[in-house]
mmCIF file of C-alpha atoms and ligand atoms in Angstrom:
data_model
loop_
_atom_site.group_PDB
_atom_site.id
_atom_site.type_symbol
_atom_site.label_atom_id
_atom_site.label_comp_id
_atom_site.label_asym_id
_atom_site.label_seq_id
_atom_site.Cartn_x
_atom_site.Cartn_y
_atom_site.Cartn_z
ATOM 1 C CA MET A 14 39.657 14.091 84.416
ATOM 2 C CA ALA A 15 38.024 12.738 81.037
ATOM 3 C CA ALA A 16 39.004 9.181 80.340
ATOM 4 C CA LEU A 17 39.983 8.888 77.091
ATOM 5 C CA ILE A 18 37.921 6.288 75.067
ATOM 6 C CA ALA A 19 38.935 6.043 71.203
ATOM 7 C CA ARG A 20 36.953 5.517 68.806
ATOM 8 C CA SER A 21 38.813 4.098 64.657
ATOM 9 C CA SER A 22 38.014 7.836 63.613
ATOM 10 C CA THR A 23 39.396 8.855 59.023
ATOM 11 C CA LEU A 24 42.315 10.904 59.352
ATOM 12 C CA ASN A 25 44.658 13.280 61.176
ATOM 13 C CA GLY A 26 43.133 15.528 64.260
ATOM 14 C CA VAL A 27 42.855 12.594 66.519
ATOM 15 C CA LEU A 28 45.320 11.908 68.562
ATOM 16 C CA ARG A 29 46.651 15.253 69.678
ATOM 17 C CA GLY A 30 48.247 16.407 72.001
ATOM 18 C CA SER A 31 50.809 13.957 74.033
ATOM 19 C CA ARG A 32 48.842 13.375 77.234
ATOM 20 C CA HIS A 33 46.621 11.920 75.577
ATOM 21 C CA SER A 34 48.286 9.625 73.687
ATOM 22 C CA VAL A 35 50.333 8.622 76.912
ATOM 23 C CA LEU A 36 46.146 8.586 78.929
ATOM 24 C CA LEU A 37 45.034 6.116 75.559
ATOM 25 C CA GLN A 38 48.613 4.055 76.096
ATOM 26 C CA ASN A 39 47.758 3.284 79.347
ATOM 27 C CA GLN A 40 44.594 1.716 78.636
ATOM 28 C CA PRO A 41 44.419 -1.693 78.434
ATOM 29 C CA GLN A 42 43.267 -2.588 74.998
ATOM 30 C CA PHE A 43 45.598 -0.033 73.503
ATOM 31 C CA SER A 44 47.366 -2.349 71.499
ATOM 32 C CA GLN A 45 44.815 -3.374 69.764
ATOM 33 C CA LEU A 46 43.463 -0.129 68.988
ATOM 34 C CA HIS A 47 46.610 1.318 68.090
ATOM 35 C CA ARG A 48 45.856 -0.596 65.175
ATOM 36 C CA ALA A 49 43.652 0.950 63.736
ATOM 37 C CA PRO A 50 43.672 3.792 60.424
ATOM 38 C CA ALA A 51 43.071 6.412 63.781
ATOM 39 C CA PHE A 52 41.114 7.446 66.781
ATOM 40 C CA ARG A 53 39.290 9.662 68.011
ATOM 41 C CA LEU A 54 39.050 10.943 72.028
ATOM 42 C CA MET A 55 35.922 10.674 73.705
ATOM 43 C CA SER A 56 35.905 12.688 77.321
ATOM 44 C CA SER A 57 33.710 9.098 78.994
ATOM 45 C CA GLU A 58 31.340 11.179 81.006
ATOM 46 C CA THR A 59 29.276 12.564 78.295
ATOM 47 C CA GLN A 60 30.516 9.846 75.550
ATOM 48 C CA GLN A 61 30.674 13.425 73.321
ATOM 49 C CA PRO A 62 34.132 13.610 71.030
ATOM 50 C CA LYS A 63 36.022 16.340 71.818
ATOM 51 C CA TYR A 64 36.495 18.756 68.674
ATOM 52 C CA GLU A 65 39.114 21.242 68.430
ATOM 53 C CA TYR A 66 37.152 23.370 65.456
ATOM 54 C CA ILE A 67 33.613 23.216 66.303
ATOM 55 C CA VAL A 68 31.762 23.259 68.969
ATOM 56 C CA VAL A 69 28.820 20.625 69.479
ATOM 57 C CA SER A 70 25.462 21.360 72.060
ATOM 58 C CA ARG A 71 21.790 20.123 72.704
ATOM 59 C CA PRO A 72 20.065 23.484 72.788
ATOM 60 C CA GLU A 73 16.829 21.106 73.712
ATOM 61 C CA PRO A 74 16.677 17.927 73.628
ATOM 62 C CA SER A 75 16.089 17.228 69.977
ATOM 63 C CA VAL A 76 18.124 19.754 68.514
ATOM 64 C CA VAL A 77 22.331 19.626 68.105
ATOM 65 C CA LEU A 78 24.004 22.753 67.630
ATOM 66 C CA VAL A 79 27.640 23.027 65.629
ATOM 67 C CA THR A 80 29.045 26.106 65.957
ATOM 68 C CA LEU A 81 32.015 26.677 63.712
ATOM 69 C CA ASN A 82 34.974 27.723 66.707
ATOM 70 C CA ARG A 83 38.831 28.876 64.259
ATOM 71 C CA PRO A 84 37.481 32.653 65.046
ATOM 72 C CA LYS A 85 40.858 33.420 63.903
ATOM 73 C CA ALA A 86 41.095 32.762 60.286
ATOM 74 C CA LEU A 87 37.283 33.127 60.761
ATOM 75 C CA ASN A 88 35.950 30.125 60.562
ATOM 76 C CA ALA A 89 37.728 29.514 57.442
ATOM 77 C CA LEU A 90 36.725 25.906 56.391
ATOM 78 C CA SER A 91 39.901 23.775 56.845
ATOM 79 C CA SER A 92 40.255 20.400 56.485
ATOM 80 C CA PRO A 93 40.542 19.156 59.284
ATOM 81 C CA LEU A 94 37.907 21.045 59.978
ATOM 82 C CA PHE A 95 35.254 19.923 58.030
ATOM 83 C CA GLU A 96 36.481 16.065 58.844
ATOM 84 C CA GLU A 97 35.396 17.183 61.973
ATOM 85 C CA LEU A 98 32.159 18.913 61.070
ATOM 86 C CA ASN A 99 31.017 15.688 58.619
ATOM 87 C CA GLU A 100 31.670 13.566 61.577
ATOM 88 C CA ALA A 101 29.742 15.561 64.687
ATOM 89 C CA LEU A 102 26.168 15.466 61.450
ATOM 90 C CA GLU A 103 26.919 12.268 60.604
ATOM 91 C CA GLN A 104 26.366 11.382 64.437
ATOM 92 C CA ALA A 105 23.717 13.423 64.549
ATOM 93 C CA ASP A 106 21.777 11.979 61.871
ATOM 94 C CA ARG A 107 21.949 8.777 63.295
ATOM 95 C CA ASP A 108 21.011 9.799 66.646
ATOM 96 C CA ASP A 109 17.504 8.497 67.138
ATOM 97 C CA SER A 110 16.604 11.323 69.967
ATOM 98 C CA VAL A 111 17.658 13.718 67.490
ATOM 99 C CA GLY A 112 15.116 16.178 65.488
ATOM 100 C CA ALA A 113 16.945 17.863 63.520
ATOM 101 C CA MET A 114 20.438 20.324 63.112
ATOM 102 C CA VAL A 115 21.753 23.647 63.588
ATOM 103 C CA LEU A 116 24.471 25.143 62.043
ATOM 104 C CA THR A 117 26.508 28.163 62.796
ATOM 105 C CA GLY A 118 29.609 30.033 63.104
ATOM 106 C CA SER A 119 30.156 33.274 64.738
ATOM 107 C CA GLU A 120 28.728 37.094 65.022
ATOM 108 C CA LYS A 121 32.119 38.042 62.929
ATOM 109 C CA ALA A 122 32.305 35.202 60.119
ATOM 110 C CA PHE A 123 30.007 32.244 59.178
ATOM 111 C CA ALA A 124 32.688 30.960 57.502
ATOM 112 C CA ALA A 125 35.023 33.039 55.349
ATOM 113 C CA GLY A 126 35.102 30.032 53.144
ATOM 114 C CA ALA A 127 37.613 27.261 52.277
ATOM 115 C CA ASP A 128 40.627 27.644 53.703
ATOM 116 C CA ILE A 129 42.974 30.040 51.645
ATOM 117 C CA LYS A 130 46.198 29.399 53.357
ATOM 118 C CA GLU A 131 46.268 25.429 52.957
ATOM 119 C CA MET A 132 44.560 25.770 49.254
ATOM 120 C CA LYS A 133 47.928 28.413 47.459
ATOM 121 C CA ASP A 134 50.259 25.524 47.446
ATOM 122 C CA LYS A 135 48.187 23.129 46.717
ATOM 123 C CA GLN A 136 49.197 21.282 42.887
ATOM 124 C CA PHE A 137 46.411 19.518 40.749
ATOM 125 C CA ALA A 138 47.803 16.213 40.600
ATOM 126 C CA ASP A 139 47.054 15.755 45.178
ATOM 127 C CA ALA A 140 43.891 18.263 44.691
ATOM 128 C CA TYR A 141 42.241 15.578 42.201
ATOM 129 C CA LYS A 142 43.957 12.080 42.898
ATOM 130 C CA ASN A 143 43.013 13.263 46.779
ATOM 131 C CA LYS A 144 39.647 14.337 45.755
ATOM 132 C CA PHE A 145 39.696 17.884 47.479
ATOM 133 C CA LEU A 146 36.611 18.957 48.586
ATOM 134 C CA GLU A 147 34.023 15.886 47.880
ATOM 135 C CA ASP A 148 33.308 15.048 51.435
ATOM 136 C CA TRP A 149 32.402 18.297 51.730
ATOM 137 C CA GLY A 150 29.544 16.962 49.722
ATOM 138 C CA ASN A 151 28.644 14.247 52.732
ATOM 139 C CA LEU A 152 26.324 17.033 53.909
ATOM 140 C CA SER A 153 23.941 16.881 51.188
ATOM 141 C CA ARG A 154 23.658 12.734 52.390
ATOM 142 C CA LEU A 155 22.397 14.069 55.525
ATOM 143 C CA ARG A 156 18.637 12.830 56.550
ATOM 144 C CA LYS A 157 17.254 14.962 58.734
ATOM 145 C CA PRO A 158 17.185 18.771 58.221
ATOM 146 C CA LEU A 159 20.059 20.847 58.926
ATOM 147 C CA ILE A 160 19.320 24.529 59.610
ATOM 148 C CA ALA A 161 21.898 27.601 58.976
ATOM 149 C CA ALA A 162 21.601 30.829 60.704
ATOM 150 C CA VAL A 163 24.400 32.174 59.320
ATOM 151 C CA SER A 164 25.734 35.851 61.181
ATOM 152 C CA GLY A 165 28.874 37.871 59.814
ATOM 153 C CA PHE A 166 30.803 36.208 56.265
ATOM 154 C CA ALA A 167 29.248 34.002 54.911
ATOM 155 C CA LEU A 168 31.880 34.176 51.881
ATOM 156 C CA GLY A 169 32.959 31.537 49.282
ATOM 157 C CA GLY A 170 32.478 28.149 50.475
ATOM 158 C CA GLY A 171 31.571 29.710 53.788
ATOM 159 C CA CYS A 172 28.358 30.575 51.424
ATOM 160 C CA GLU A 173 28.633 27.203 50.038
ATOM 161 C CA LEU A 174 28.401 25.480 53.102
ATOM 162 C CA ALA A 175 24.655 27.398 53.763
ATOM 163 C CA LEU A 176 23.502 26.499 50.156
ATOM 164 C CA MET A 177 24.052 22.928 51.651
ATOM 165 C CA CYS A 178 21.984 23.277 54.780
ATOM 166 C CA ASP A 179 18.388 22.739 53.927
ATOM 167 C CA ILE A 180 17.406 26.421 55.368
ATOM 168 C CA ILE A 181 19.282 28.895 56.067
ATOM 169 C CA LEU A 182 18.276 32.023 58.324
ATOM 170 C CA ALA A 183 20.027 35.482 57.909
ATOM 171 C CA SER A 184 20.697 37.410 60.919
ATOM 172 C CA PRO A 185 21.007 41.306 59.309
ATOM 173 C CA THR A 186 24.745 41.485 59.810
ATOM 174 C CA ALA A 187 25.462 38.278 57.025
ATOM 175 C CA LYS A 188 26.992 39.050 53.506
ATOM 176 C CA PHE A 189 26.869 35.877 51.199
ATOM 177 C CA GLY A 190 29.979 36.152 48.306
ATOM 178 C CA GLN A 191 31.597 34.180 45.611
ATOM 179 C CA PRO A 192 34.568 35.738 45.493
ATOM 180 C CA GLU A 193 36.994 33.110 44.490
ATOM 181 C CA ILE A 194 37.267 34.665 41.120
ATOM 182 C CA ASN A 195 39.438 37.005 42.883
ATOM 183 C CA LEU A 196 41.844 34.501 43.777
ATOM 184 C CA ALA A 197 42.158 33.568 40.031
ATOM 185 C CA VAL A 198 39.281 30.329 40.790
ATOM 186 C CA THR A 199 36.059 28.963 40.540
ATOM 187 C CA PRO A 200 34.010 28.383 43.344
ATOM 188 C CA GLY A 201 34.360 24.453 44.631
ATOM 189 C CA GLY A 202 31.385 23.292 46.984
ATOM 190 C CA GLY A 203 29.024 23.978 44.609
ATOM 191 C CA GLY A 204 28.123 27.506 44.281
ATOM 192 C CA SER A 205 28.115 27.820 40.422
ATOM 193 C CA GLN A 206 25.308 24.876 40.550
ATOM 194 C CA ARG A 207 23.567 25.475 43.236
ATOM 195 C CA LEU A 208 23.218 29.333 43.144
ATOM 196 C CA VAL A 209 21.690 28.922 40.059
ATOM 197 C CA HIS A 210 18.313 27.011 41.419
ATOM 198 C CA ALA A 211 18.127 29.556 44.130
ATOM 199 C CA ILE A 212 18.455 33.175 42.465
ATOM 200 C CA GLY A 213 19.238 32.005 38.798
ATOM 201 C CA LYS A 214 21.666 32.283 36.537
ATOM 202 C CA SER A 215 22.275 36.102 36.200
ATOM 203 C CA ARG A 216 21.931 37.312 39.899
ATOM 204 C CA THR A 217 24.899 33.826 40.058
ATOM 205 C CA MET A 218 26.567 34.895 37.381
ATOM 206 C CA GLU A 219 26.934 38.961 39.500
ATOM 207 C CA MET A 220 27.735 36.829 42.227
ATOM 208 C CA VAL A 221 30.771 34.477 40.930
ATOM 209 C CA LEU A 222 31.849 36.709 38.295
ATOM 210 C CA THR A 223 32.258 40.389 40.396
ATOM 211 C CA GLY A 224 32.754 38.268 43.929
ATOM 212 C CA ARG A 225 30.317 41.394 45.234
ATOM 213 C CA MET A 226 28.926 40.942 48.384
ATOM 214 C CA VAL A 227 25.758 40.879 48.633
ATOM 215 C CA SER A 228 23.492 41.197 51.520
ATOM 216 C CA ALA A 229 21.449 39.693 54.069
ATOM 217 C CA GLN A 230 18.241 41.950 52.865
ATOM 218 C CA GLU A 231 19.220 40.739 49.099
ATOM 219 C CA ALA A 232 19.565 37.762 49.684
ATOM 220 C CA SER A 233 16.268 36.822 51.088
ATOM 221 C CA ASP A 234 15.092 39.567 48.023
ATOM 222 C CA TRP A 235 16.660 36.521 45.642
ATOM 223 C CA GLY A 236 15.607 33.525 47.503
ATOM 224 C CA MET A 237 18.724 32.726 48.615
ATOM 225 C CA VAL A 238 17.600 32.820 52.351
ATOM 226 C CA SER A 239 14.101 31.879 53.770
ATOM 227 C CA ARG A 240 14.483 35.436 56.219
ATOM 228 C CA VAL A 241 16.169 37.678 57.915
ATOM 229 C CA VAL A 242 15.065 38.039 61.721
ATOM 230 C CA GLY A 243 15.292 40.610 64.193
ATOM 231 C CA GLU A 244 18.392 42.595 65.063
ATOM 232 C CA GLY A 245 20.907 40.800 67.676
ATOM 233 C CA GLU A 246 23.583 38.937 68.685
ATOM 234 C CA ALA A 247 22.021 35.008 68.618
ATOM 235 C CA GLU A 248 19.350 36.307 68.197
ATOM 236 C CA VAL A 249 19.437 33.102 64.269
ATOM 237 C CA VAL A 250 20.537 31.022 66.388
ATOM 238 C CA LYS A 251 17.595 31.291 68.468
ATOM 239 C CA GLU A 252 15.025 31.512 65.692
ATOM 240 C CA ALA A 253 17.363 28.154 64.076
ATOM 241 C CA VAL A 254 17.283 25.951 67.336
ATOM 242 C CA LYS A 255 13.220 27.399 67.586
ATOM 243 C CA MET A 256 12.340 26.558 64.089
ATOM 244 C CA ALA A 257 14.597 23.365 64.504
ATOM 245 C CA LYS A 258 12.796 22.504 67.843
ATOM 246 C CA GLY A 259 9.472 22.827 65.722
ATOM 247 C CA ILE A 260 10.296 20.250 63.086
ATOM 248 C CA SER A 261 11.670 18.088 65.732
ATOM 249 C CA GLU A 262 7.998 17.609 66.907
ATOM 250 C CA LYS A 263 7.050 16.673 63.181
ATOM 251 C CA SER A 264 7.238 12.492 62.382
ATOM 252 C CA GLN A 265 10.835 11.597 62.320
ATOM 253 C CA ILE A 266 9.637 10.149 59.231
ATOM 254 C CA ALA A 267 7.384 12.560 57.715
ATOM 255 C CA VAL A 268 9.818 14.813 57.776
ATOM 256 C CA GLN A 269 12.587 12.444 56.352
ATOM 257 C CA ALA A 270 9.556 11.622 53.816
ATOM 258 C CA CYS A 271 9.464 15.331 52.657
ATOM 259 C CA LYS A 272 13.448 16.451 51.912
ATOM 260 C CA GLU A 273 14.364 13.348 50.348
ATOM 261 C CA VAL A 274 11.283 14.928 47.948
ATOM 262 C CA VAL A 275 12.024 17.893 47.924
ATOM 263 C CA ASN A 276 15.747 17.855 47.343
ATOM 264 C CA ALA A 277 14.602 15.443 44.461
ATOM 265 C CA ALA A 278 13.220 18.446 42.416
ATOM 266 C CA HIS A 279 17.171 19.379 41.880
ATOM 267 C CA GLU A 280 17.038 16.020 39.626
ATOM 268 C CA LEU A 281 14.601 15.012 38.206
ATOM 269 C CA ASN A 282 12.239 16.302 35.628
ATOM 270 C CA LEU A 283 8.663 17.390 36.839
ATOM 271 C CA ALA A 284 6.582 14.149 35.577
ATOM 272 C CA GLU A 285 9.911 11.692 37.731
ATOM 273 C CA GLY A 286 9.650 14.146 40.113
ATOM 274 C CA LEU A 287 5.793 14.504 40.411
ATOM 275 C CA ARG A 288 6.121 10.705 40.078
ATOM 276 C CA PHE A 289 8.508 10.043 42.563
ATOM 277 C CA GLU A 290 7.318 12.159 45.486
ATOM 278 C CA ARG A 291 3.191 10.430 45.061
ATOM 279 C CA ARG A 292 4.863 7.467 45.175
ATOM 280 C CA ILE A 293 6.852 8.482 48.450
ATOM 281 C CA PHE A 294 3.770 9.503 49.535
ATOM 282 C CA HIS A 295 1.594 6.409 49.433
ATOM 283 C CA GLY A 296 4.488 4.994 51.076
ATOM 284 C CA LEU A 297 3.470 6.766 54.209
ATOM 285 C CA PHE A 298 0.285 5.036 54.204
ATOM 286 C CA ALA A 299 2.244 2.558 55.956
ATOM 287 C CA THR A 300 3.626 4.229 59.327
ATOM 288 C CA ASN A 301 2.400 4.293 62.233
ATOM 289 C CA ASP A 302 2.634 8.436 62.395
ATOM 290 C CA GLN A 303 0.390 8.330 59.199
ATOM 291 C CA LYS A 304 -3.037 7.221 61.118
ATOM 292 C CA GLU A 305 -1.619 8.753 64.128
ATOM 293 C CA GLY A 306 -0.980 12.286 62.423
ATOM 294 C CA MET A 307 -4.745 12.160 60.618
ATOM 295 C CA ALA A 308 -6.480 10.480 63.566
ATOM 296 C CA ALA A 309 -5.554 13.522 65.880
ATOM 297 C CA PHE A 310 -6.753 16.024 63.462
ATOM 298 C CA ALA A 311 -10.619 14.430 63.434
ATOM 299 C CA GLU A 312 -10.454 13.746 67.015
ATOM 300 C CA LYS A 313 -9.095 17.824 67.488
ATOM 301 C CA ARG A 314 -5.669 16.543 70.081
ATOM 302 C CA LYS A 315 -2.272 16.997 69.413
ATOM 303 C CA PRO A 316 -0.563 14.497 67.641
ATOM 304 C CA ASN A 317 1.997 11.794 69.759
ATOM 305 C CA PHE A 318 4.482 10.759 67.386
ATOM 306 C CA THR A 319 6.021 6.527 67.573
ATOM 307 C CA HIS A 320 8.540 7.732 64.603
ATOM 308 C CA SER A 321 7.126 4.732 63.245
HETATM 309 N N1 CAA B 273 40.908 31.107 53.793
HETATM 310 C C1 CAA B 273 42.482 31.464 55.205
HETATM 311 N N2 CAA B 273 42.467 32.596 56.135
HETATM 312 C C2 CAA B 273 41.485 33.280 56.310
HETATM 313 C C3 CAA B 273 40.295 33.261 55.407
HETATM 314 C C4 CAA B 273 40.296 32.358 54.831
HETATM 315 N N3 CAA B 273 39.440 31.872 53.402
HETATM 316 N N4 CAA B 273 39.520 34.385 55.302
HETATM 317 C C5 CAA B 273 40.051 34.629 56.369
HETATM 318 N N5 CAA B 273 40.626 34.261 57.390
HETATM 319 C C6 CAA B 273 41.762 34.724 57.461
HETATM 320 C C7 CAA B 273 43.101 36.026 57.639
HETATM 321 O O1 CAA B 273 43.738 35.413 57.092
HETATM 322 C C8 CAA B 273 42.806 36.597 58.842
HETATM 323 O O2 CAA B 273 44.554 35.798 59.534
HETATM 324 P P1 CAA B 273 45.591 36.464 60.257
HETATM 325 O O3 CAA B 273 44.695 37.720 61.513
HETATM 326 O O4 CAA B 273 46.660 35.652 60.496
HETATM 327 O O5 CAA B 273 46.413 38.021 59.011
HETATM 328 C C9 CAA B 273 41.895 36.076 59.729
HETATM 329 O O6 CAA B 273 41.646 35.094 59.210
HETATM 330 C C10 CAA B 273 41.144 37.771 59.798
HETATM 331 O O7 CAA B 273 41.147 38.356 58.525
HETATM 332 P P2 CAA B 273 41.353 39.808 57.477
HETATM 333 O O8 CAA B 273 42.400 40.515 58.639
HETATM 334 O O9 CAA B 273 41.723 39.699 56.479
HETATM 335 O O10 CAA B 273 39.719 40.181 58.288
HETATM 336 P P3 CAA B 273 39.198 41.861 57.525
HETATM 337 O O11 CAA B 273 38.250 41.534 58.202
HETATM 338 O O12 CAA B 273 39.830 42.965 57.009
HETATM 339 O O13 CAA B 273 38.300 40.856 56.367
HETATM 340 C C11 CAA B 273 37.143 39.178 55.125
HETATM 341 C C12 CAA B 273 37.445 39.709 56.244
HETATM 342 C C13 CAA B 273 36.791 40.162 54.152
HETATM 343 C C14 CAA B 273 36.476 38.082 55.335
HETATM 344 C C15 CAA B 273 38.762 38.631 54.271
HETATM 345 O O14 CAA B 273 39.044 38.014 55.520
HETATM 346 C C16 CAA B 273 38.928 37.345 53.800
HETATM 347 O O15 CAA B 273 38.168 39.039 51.975
HETATM 348 N N6 CAA B 273 38.493 36.681 53.261
HETATM 349 C C17 CAA B 273 39.304 35.460 52.297
HETATM 350 C C18 CAA B 273 37.764 35.879 51.542
HETATM 351 C C19 CAA B 273 37.806 34.911 50.846
HETATM 352 O O16 CAA B 273 38.123 34.933 49.607
HETATM 353 N N7 CAA B 273 36.513 33.456 50.169
HETATM 354 C C20 CAA B 273 37.348 32.588 49.726
HETATM 355 C C21 CAA B 273 38.424 31.325 49.199
HETATM 356 S S1 CAA B 273 38.351 30.565 48.326
HETATM 357 C C22 CAA B 273 36.974 29.270 48.296
HETATM 358 O O17 CAA B 273 36.154 29.124 49.700
HETATM 359 C C23 CAA B 273 36.693 27.763 47.456
HETATM 360 C C24 CAA B 273 35.928 27.019 47.423
HETATM 361 O O18 CAA B 273 34.881 27.722 46.067
HETATM 362 C C25 CAA B 273 35.560 25.696 47.565
#
């Protein structure tokens, strides 16, 4: 039986089921905890939060793998799912033993978009006042690399979620699309903006105005994904984990710095971006890892980074 520890959390989906509530009330500190806004149940064995819509695992000691887990709804991105996703990734981002993260779905669907059933009766005032989908942007504030391993449908918010990741690997079965036009809305999770950067205006317009799905190969030819991996179930996850492990063997400081300078290219003009890159480059000469990396090269040995 998982003993329960409550931890302050942001929103719903937390005290799930009366069995947990009862156990929690038996904890001596319940009255104190009860005053906090919400709680997430945790297993005392693993200290990992118990999630309902995602599965969090460690395929390598330095790699966290998050698997979207709403198979019946093709991993439609409901608000509670996204809340769990943000929480798991932010936790991994804070964990010094983690070097990189991988995000995946199922063979059939990475994610088939925002949850249409959740959205269908939504009113403007509610969406606007409560900043609907704004928390999706939390992903772009992660400091460690996040690799998307995409199989099957990556549609609407699912395509946008992949685009929020730092690297996309696609299985040959992957299908990317922005079909919001068929629902009489625009993309709402950044697709219209990030796609223009990734594949240019004309191709973005085609995807957004027609809703046509593009194949993994087409997405690769367009530069939307880094590459299409070999065939086979879960092959794309294996490749992504291998890549994440490789990245986590580098200096974490240099990895974060590389991510920061590449992302700056979206926001700064060329002159500002070049200056920013150079300043970050200069700053790295203050790190032990730079000394170790260059000494190891000169001494023809493997570097031993201390992430300091
Ligand atoms: N939201 C909620 N439920 C969804 C869903 C979604 N985005 N996508 C699929 N589902 C559900 C279906 O309703 C169905 O549930 P039931 O069994 O309860 O009926 C289940 O998942 C399986 O789906 P299908 O039976 O439709 O499966 P299929 O293999 O025949 O078709 C599909 C697959 C082509 C992906 C089809 O499900 C589909 O077109 N889905 C919607 C895709 C879409 O429009 N995405 C954009 C959403 S809007 C958005 O994302 C806004 C944004 O920018 C943030």
